[in-house]
Amino acid sequence: MKQTDELSFKPNEFPLAQPFDIVGSTSYADGSVVSRTLKKNEAGTVTLFSFDAGQGLSEHSTPFDAIVQILDGEAELTIGGKKITAGAGQMVIMPANIPHSLDAKVRFKMMLIMVKAS
């Protein structure tokens, strides 16, 4: 997996208290996964991802729940060995300490929210 970071601003400098185009805030790149951090602090992170078809994130687990909001396209997720598909407008909560992975059968964009709380 080739990953690029199109970060053209510093984390936490995204517009506050005003609307912005979340889907247009990250772009697709051929053969790559693009990530863009919107917010990062000791409580957690909010990151946008764009996956080109054929890309993905290999199986891993985290000590906290991970919330995925699909913004565009369709993602195939495997959570604890169970495959599910989620499309634009759908959200999936991946439980803490359960192995999970993501695959792009087609291009998709997502927002990942990690809340570091017990």
Short mmCIF file of N, CA and C in Angstrom, two decimals:
data_model
loop_
_atom_site.label_atom_id
_atom_site.label_comp_id
_atom_site.label_asym_id
_atom_site.label_seq_id
_atom_site.Cartn_x
_atom_site.Cartn_y
_atom_site.Cartn_z
N MET A 1 0.84 -1.17 0.00
CA MET A 1 0.00 0.00 0.00
C MET A 1 0.88 1.24 0.00
N LYS A 2 0.66 2.09 -0.95
CA LYS A 2 1.34 3.38 -0.99
C LYS A 2 0.43 4.38 -0.30
N GLN A 3 0.97 5.12 0.65
CA GLN A 3 0.16 6.11 1.35
C GLN A 3 0.78 7.48 1.18
N THR A 4 -0.06 8.44 0.84
CA THR A 4 0.40 9.82 0.75
C THR A 4 -0.38 10.65 1.75
N ASP A 5 0.19 11.74 2.14
CA ASP A 5 -0.47 12.65 3.07
C ASP A 5 -0.49 14.02 2.42
N GLU A 6 -1.68 14.45 2.05
CA GLU A 6 -1.80 15.72 1.34
C GLU A 6 -1.99 16.88 2.31
N LEU A 7 -1.44 16.73 3.48
CA LEU A 7 -1.59 17.72 4.53
C LEU A 7 -0.98 19.05 4.09
N SER A 8 -1.83 20.01 3.77
CA SER A 8 -1.35 21.32 3.35
C SER A 8 -1.60 22.35 4.45
N PHE A 9 -1.91 21.88 5.61
CA PHE A 9 -2.18 22.72 6.77
C PHE A 9 -1.76 21.92 7.99
N LYS A 10 -1.66 22.58 9.12
CA LYS A 10 -1.30 21.89 10.35
C LYS A 10 -2.56 21.31 10.99
N PRO A 11 -2.46 20.13 11.63
CA PRO A 11 -3.63 19.62 12.35
C PRO A 11 -4.17 20.68 13.29
N ASN A 12 -5.45 20.66 13.48
CA ASN A 12 -6.17 21.60 14.36
C ASN A 12 -6.32 22.99 13.74
N GLU A 13 -5.92 23.17 12.47
CA GLU A 13 -6.13 24.45 11.81
C GLU A 13 -7.27 24.37 10.80
N PHE A 14 -8.07 23.32 10.87
CA PHE A 14 -9.23 23.22 10.01
C PHE A 14 -10.27 24.22 10.51
N PRO A 15 -11.15 24.69 9.64
CA PRO A 15 -12.10 25.73 10.05
C PRO A 15 -12.98 25.29 11.22
N LEU A 16 -13.06 26.14 12.21
CA LEU A 16 -13.90 25.88 13.37
C LEU A 16 -15.15 26.75 13.29
N ALA A 17 -16.24 26.24 13.80
CA ALA A 17 -17.50 26.98 13.89
C ALA A 17 -17.98 27.49 12.54
N GLN A 18 -17.70 26.73 11.48
CA GLN A 18 -18.21 27.06 10.16
C GLN A 18 -18.26 25.79 9.31
N PRO A 19 -19.21 25.71 8.39
CA PRO A 19 -19.31 24.52 7.55
C PRO A 19 -18.18 24.46 6.52
N PHE A 20 -17.83 23.24 6.14
CA PHE A 20 -16.86 23.04 5.07
C PHE A 20 -17.20 21.75 4.35
N ASP A 21 -16.68 21.59 3.15
CA ASP A 21 -16.95 20.42 2.32
C ASP A 21 -16.06 19.26 2.75
N ILE A 22 -16.60 18.36 3.55
CA ILE A 22 -15.80 17.26 4.07
C ILE A 22 -15.41 16.27 2.97
N VAL A 23 -16.32 15.97 2.05
CA VAL A 23 -16.02 15.01 0.98
C VAL A 23 -14.93 15.57 0.06
N GLY A 24 -14.98 16.86 -0.21
CA GLY A 24 -13.99 17.48 -1.08
C GLY A 24 -12.68 17.84 -0.39
N SER A 25 -12.58 17.54 0.90
CA SER A 25 -11.39 17.91 1.67
C SER A 25 -10.24 16.93 1.51
N THR A 26 -10.46 15.84 0.80
CA THR A 26 -9.39 14.91 0.46
C THR A 26 -9.64 14.42 -0.96
N SER A 27 -8.57 14.12 -1.67
CA SER A 27 -8.66 13.71 -3.07
C SER A 27 -8.16 12.29 -3.26
N TYR A 28 -8.62 11.66 -4.32
CA TYR A 28 -8.10 10.34 -4.69
C TYR A 28 -6.75 10.50 -5.38
N ALA A 29 -5.89 9.51 -5.21
CA ALA A 29 -4.61 9.45 -5.92
C ALA A 29 -4.45 8.03 -6.44
N ASP A 30 -4.11 7.89 -7.71
CA ASP A 30 -3.97 6.57 -8.33
C ASP A 30 -3.02 5.68 -7.53
N GLY A 31 -3.50 4.48 -7.20
CA GLY A 31 -2.67 3.49 -6.53
C GLY A 31 -2.27 3.83 -5.11
N SER A 32 -3.02 4.73 -4.47
CA SER A 32 -2.61 5.21 -3.15
C SER A 32 -3.77 5.30 -2.17
N VAL A 33 -3.38 5.43 -0.91
CA VAL A 33 -4.28 5.83 0.17
C VAL A 33 -3.82 7.22 0.59
N VAL A 34 -4.73 8.16 0.58
CA VAL A 34 -4.42 9.53 0.98
C VAL A 34 -5.06 9.77 2.35
N SER A 35 -4.31 10.34 3.28
CA SER A 35 -4.87 10.66 4.59
C SER A 35 -4.69 12.14 4.89
N ARG A 36 -5.63 12.67 5.64
CA ARG A 36 -5.59 14.08 6.01
C ARG A 36 -6.15 14.22 7.42
N THR A 37 -5.32 14.63 8.35
CA THR A 37 -5.75 14.78 9.74
C THR A 37 -6.50 16.09 9.91
N LEU A 38 -7.74 15.98 10.40
CA LEU A 38 -8.53 17.18 10.65
C LEU A 38 -8.32 17.70 12.07
N LYS A 39 -8.26 16.77 13.02
CA LYS A 39 -8.14 17.16 14.43
C LYS A 39 -7.36 16.08 15.16
N LYS A 40 -6.41 16.51 15.98
CA LYS A 40 -5.62 15.55 16.75
C LYS A 40 -5.27 16.19 18.08
N ASN A 41 -5.61 15.49 19.16
CA ASN A 41 -5.20 15.92 20.49
C ASN A 41 -5.18 14.70 21.41
N GLU A 42 -4.96 14.92 22.69
CA GLU A 42 -4.82 13.79 23.61
C GLU A 42 -6.11 12.96 23.74
N ALA A 43 -7.25 13.52 23.36
CA ALA A 43 -8.51 12.80 23.46
C ALA A 43 -8.79 11.91 22.25
N GLY A 44 -8.12 12.15 21.13
CA GLY A 44 -8.35 11.33 19.95
C GLY A 44 -7.99 12.04 18.66
N THR A 45 -8.42 11.43 17.55
CA THR A 45 -8.13 11.98 16.23
C THR A 45 -9.35 11.88 15.31
N VAL A 46 -9.39 12.78 14.35
CA VAL A 46 -10.36 12.72 13.26
C VAL A 46 -9.53 12.83 11.99
N THR A 47 -9.61 11.79 11.15
CA THR A 47 -8.78 11.72 9.95
C THR A 47 -9.64 11.36 8.75
N LEU A 48 -9.41 12.05 7.63
CA LEU A 48 -10.06 11.70 6.37
C LEU A 48 -9.12 10.80 5.58
N PHE A 49 -9.69 9.81 4.90
CA PHE A 49 -8.93 8.92 4.04
C PHE A 49 -9.61 8.83 2.69
N SER A 50 -8.80 8.73 1.63
CA SER A 50 -9.28 8.39 0.28
C SER A 50 -8.50 7.16 -0.16
N PHE A 51 -9.21 6.09 -0.51
CA PHE A 51 -8.60 4.84 -0.94
C PHE A 51 -8.86 4.65 -2.43
N ASP A 52 -7.82 4.46 -3.21
CA ASP A 52 -8.01 4.08 -4.60
C ASP A 52 -8.41 2.61 -4.63
N ALA A 53 -9.09 2.19 -5.68
CA ALA A 53 -9.48 0.79 -5.82
C ALA A 53 -8.25 -0.10 -5.72
N GLY A 54 -8.38 -1.19 -4.98
CA GLY A 54 -7.28 -2.13 -4.81
C GLY A 54 -6.41 -1.84 -3.60
N GLN A 55 -6.65 -0.72 -2.93
CA GLN A 55 -5.87 -0.35 -1.75
C GLN A 55 -6.62 -0.77 -0.49
N GLY A 56 -5.98 -0.67 0.66
CA GLY A 56 -6.64 -1.01 1.91
C GLY A 56 -5.74 -0.80 3.10
N LEU A 57 -6.25 -1.18 4.25
CA LEU A 57 -5.48 -1.19 5.50
C LEU A 57 -5.46 -2.63 5.98
N SER A 58 -4.27 -3.15 6.25
CA SER A 58 -4.15 -4.55 6.67
C SER A 58 -4.72 -4.73 8.08
N GLU A 59 -4.96 -5.99 8.42
CA GLU A 59 -5.58 -6.31 9.70
C GLU A 59 -4.74 -5.79 10.87
N HIS A 60 -5.42 -5.16 11.81
CA HIS A 60 -4.80 -4.63 13.02
C HIS A 60 -5.90 -4.45 14.06
N SER A 61 -5.54 -4.10 15.26
CA SER A 61 -6.53 -3.77 16.28
C SER A 61 -6.05 -2.53 17.03
N THR A 62 -6.97 -1.89 17.71
CA THR A 62 -6.64 -0.70 18.49
C THR A 62 -7.24 -0.85 19.89
N PRO A 63 -6.68 -0.18 20.87
CA PRO A 63 -7.21 -0.30 22.23
C PRO A 63 -8.49 0.51 22.46
N PHE A 64 -8.96 1.21 21.43
CA PHE A 64 -10.16 2.03 21.53
C PHE A 64 -11.09 1.73 20.36
N ASP A 65 -12.40 2.00 20.55
CA ASP A 65 -13.33 1.87 19.44
C ASP A 65 -12.91 2.83 18.32
N ALA A 66 -13.11 2.40 17.09
CA ALA A 66 -12.84 3.23 15.91
C ALA A 66 -14.15 3.39 15.15
N ILE A 67 -14.51 4.61 14.86
CA ILE A 67 -15.76 4.90 14.16
C ILE A 67 -15.43 5.32 12.74
N VAL A 68 -16.00 4.60 11.78
CA VAL A 68 -15.77 4.88 10.36
C VAL A 68 -17.06 5.39 9.74
N GLN A 69 -16.99 6.56 9.11
CA GLN A 69 -18.11 7.13 8.37
C GLN A 69 -17.72 7.12 6.90
N ILE A 70 -18.44 6.35 6.07
CA ILE A 70 -18.15 6.30 4.64
C ILE A 70 -18.76 7.55 4.00
N LEU A 71 -17.93 8.30 3.29
CA LEU A 71 -18.34 9.57 2.69
C LEU A 71 -18.63 9.46 1.21
N ASP A 72 -17.95 8.54 0.53
CA ASP A 72 -18.07 8.39 -0.92
C ASP A 72 -17.69 6.97 -1.28
N GLY A 73 -18.37 6.37 -2.22
CA GLY A 73 -18.02 5.02 -2.66
C GLY A 73 -18.49 3.95 -1.70
N GLU A 74 -17.72 2.86 -1.66
CA GLU A 74 -18.12 1.70 -0.87
C GLU A 74 -16.88 1.00 -0.34
N ALA A 75 -16.90 0.62 0.93
CA ALA A 75 -15.76 -0.05 1.57
C ALA A 75 -16.14 -1.46 1.99
N GLU A 76 -15.18 -2.36 1.90
CA GLU A 76 -15.35 -3.70 2.46
C GLU A 76 -14.52 -3.75 3.73
N LEU A 77 -15.18 -4.02 4.85
CA LEU A 77 -14.51 -4.10 6.14
C LEU A 77 -14.57 -5.53 6.64
N THR A 78 -13.54 -5.97 7.30
CA THR A 78 -13.55 -7.26 7.99
C THR A 78 -13.29 -6.96 9.45
N ILE A 79 -14.25 -7.34 10.29
CA ILE A 79 -14.17 -7.07 11.73
C ILE A 79 -14.34 -8.39 12.46
N GLY A 80 -13.31 -8.81 13.16
CA GLY A 80 -13.38 -10.08 13.88
C GLY A 80 -13.68 -11.25 12.96
N GLY A 81 -13.16 -11.19 11.73
CA GLY A 81 -13.36 -12.26 10.76
C GLY A 81 -14.64 -12.17 9.96
N LYS A 82 -15.52 -11.22 10.28
CA LYS A 82 -16.80 -11.05 9.57
C LYS A 82 -16.67 -9.93 8.55
N LYS A 83 -16.98 -10.24 7.27
CA LYS A 83 -16.93 -9.24 6.20
C LYS A 83 -18.26 -8.50 6.12
N ILE A 84 -18.15 -7.18 6.01
CA ILE A 84 -19.33 -6.34 5.81
C ILE A 84 -19.00 -5.29 4.76
N THR A 85 -20.03 -4.76 4.13
CA THR A 85 -19.87 -3.70 3.14
C THR A 85 -20.63 -2.48 3.64
N ALA A 86 -20.01 -1.32 3.53
CA ALA A 86 -20.65 -0.07 3.93
C ALA A 86 -20.47 0.94 2.80
N GLY A 87 -21.53 1.70 2.54
CA GLY A 87 -21.50 2.69 1.48
C GLY A 87 -21.66 4.11 2.00
N ALA A 88 -21.61 5.05 1.08
CA ALA A 88 -21.72 6.47 1.42
C ALA A 88 -22.94 6.72 2.30
N GLY A 89 -22.71 7.46 3.37
CA GLY A 89 -23.78 7.78 4.30
C GLY A 89 -23.92 6.78 5.44
N GLN A 90 -23.14 5.70 5.41
CA GLN A 90 -23.22 4.70 6.46
C GLN A 90 -22.02 4.79 7.40
N MET A 91 -22.25 4.36 8.64
CA MET A 91 -21.21 4.40 9.66
C MET A 91 -21.06 3.01 10.25
N VAL A 92 -19.82 2.67 10.62
CA VAL A 92 -19.51 1.38 11.25
C VAL A 92 -18.65 1.66 12.48
N ILE A 93 -19.00 1.02 13.59
CA ILE A 93 -18.18 1.12 14.79
C ILE A 93 -17.37 -0.17 14.90
N MET A 94 -16.06 -0.03 14.88
CA MET A 94 -15.16 -1.18 15.01
C MET A 94 -14.73 -1.25 16.47
N PRO A 95 -15.13 -2.32 17.18
CA PRO A 95 -14.86 -2.40 18.62
C PRO A 95 -13.37 -2.49 18.96
N ALA A 96 -13.04 -1.95 20.11
CA ALA A 96 -11.67 -2.00 20.62
C ALA A 96 -11.19 -3.44 20.72
N ASN A 97 -9.91 -3.64 20.45
CA ASN A 97 -9.22 -4.92 20.63
C ASN A 97 -9.72 -6.05 19.73
N ILE A 98 -10.53 -5.75 18.73
CA ILE A 98 -11.00 -6.74 17.76
C ILE A 98 -10.27 -6.47 16.44
N PRO A 99 -9.58 -7.47 15.89
CA PRO A 99 -8.87 -7.26 14.62
C PRO A 99 -9.83 -6.80 13.52
N HIS A 100 -9.38 -5.83 12.73
CA HIS A 100 -10.18 -5.33 11.62
C HIS A 100 -9.27 -4.89 10.48
N SER A 101 -9.85 -4.87 9.28
CA SER A 101 -9.13 -4.41 8.09
C SER A 101 -10.13 -3.75 7.16
N LEU A 102 -9.62 -2.99 6.18
CA LEU A 102 -10.46 -2.32 5.19
C LEU A 102 -9.89 -2.57 3.81
N ASP A 103 -10.79 -2.78 2.85
CA ASP A 103 -10.38 -2.98 1.45
C ASP A 103 -11.25 -2.14 0.54
N ALA A 104 -10.62 -1.61 -0.50
CA ALA A 104 -11.32 -0.81 -1.49
C ALA A 104 -11.49 -1.64 -2.76
N LYS A 105 -12.67 -2.24 -2.93
CA LYS A 105 -12.98 -2.92 -4.19
C LYS A 105 -13.21 -1.87 -5.26
N VAL A 106 -13.76 -0.72 -4.83
CA VAL A 106 -13.90 0.49 -5.65
C VAL A 106 -13.35 1.64 -4.80
N ARG A 107 -13.08 2.77 -5.43
CA ARG A 107 -12.60 3.93 -4.66
C ARG A 107 -13.61 4.29 -3.57
N PHE A 108 -13.08 4.70 -2.41
CA PHE A 108 -13.97 5.23 -1.38
C PHE A 108 -13.24 6.23 -0.50
N LYS A 109 -14.04 7.09 0.12
CA LYS A 109 -13.54 8.06 1.09
C LYS A 109 -14.22 7.79 2.42
N MET A 110 -13.46 7.99 3.50
CA MET A 110 -14.04 7.79 4.82
C MET A 110 -13.46 8.79 5.81
N MET A 111 -14.21 8.98 6.89
CA MET A 111 -13.71 9.73 8.03
C MET A 111 -13.55 8.73 9.17
N LEU A 112 -12.38 8.72 9.78
CA LEU A 112 -12.09 7.84 10.91
C LEU A 112 -12.03 8.68 12.17
N ILE A 113 -12.82 8.29 13.16
CA ILE A 113 -12.83 8.98 14.44
C ILE A 113 -12.33 8.01 15.50
N MET A 114 -11.25 8.37 16.14
CA MET A 114 -10.69 7.58 17.24
C MET A 114 -10.84 8.39 18.51
N VAL A 115 -11.58 7.85 19.47
CA VAL A 115 -11.76 8.52 20.75
C VAL A 115 -11.01 7.71 21.80
N LYS A 116 -10.00 8.32 22.37
CA LYS A 116 -9.14 7.62 23.34
C LYS A 116 -9.73 7.76 24.74
N ALA A 117 -10.76 6.98 24.99
CA ALA A 117 -11.40 6.99 26.30
C ALA A 117 -11.80 5.57 26.66
N SER A 118 -11.88 5.32 27.94
CA SER A 118 -12.27 3.97 28.36
C SER A 118 -13.74 3.91 28.68
#
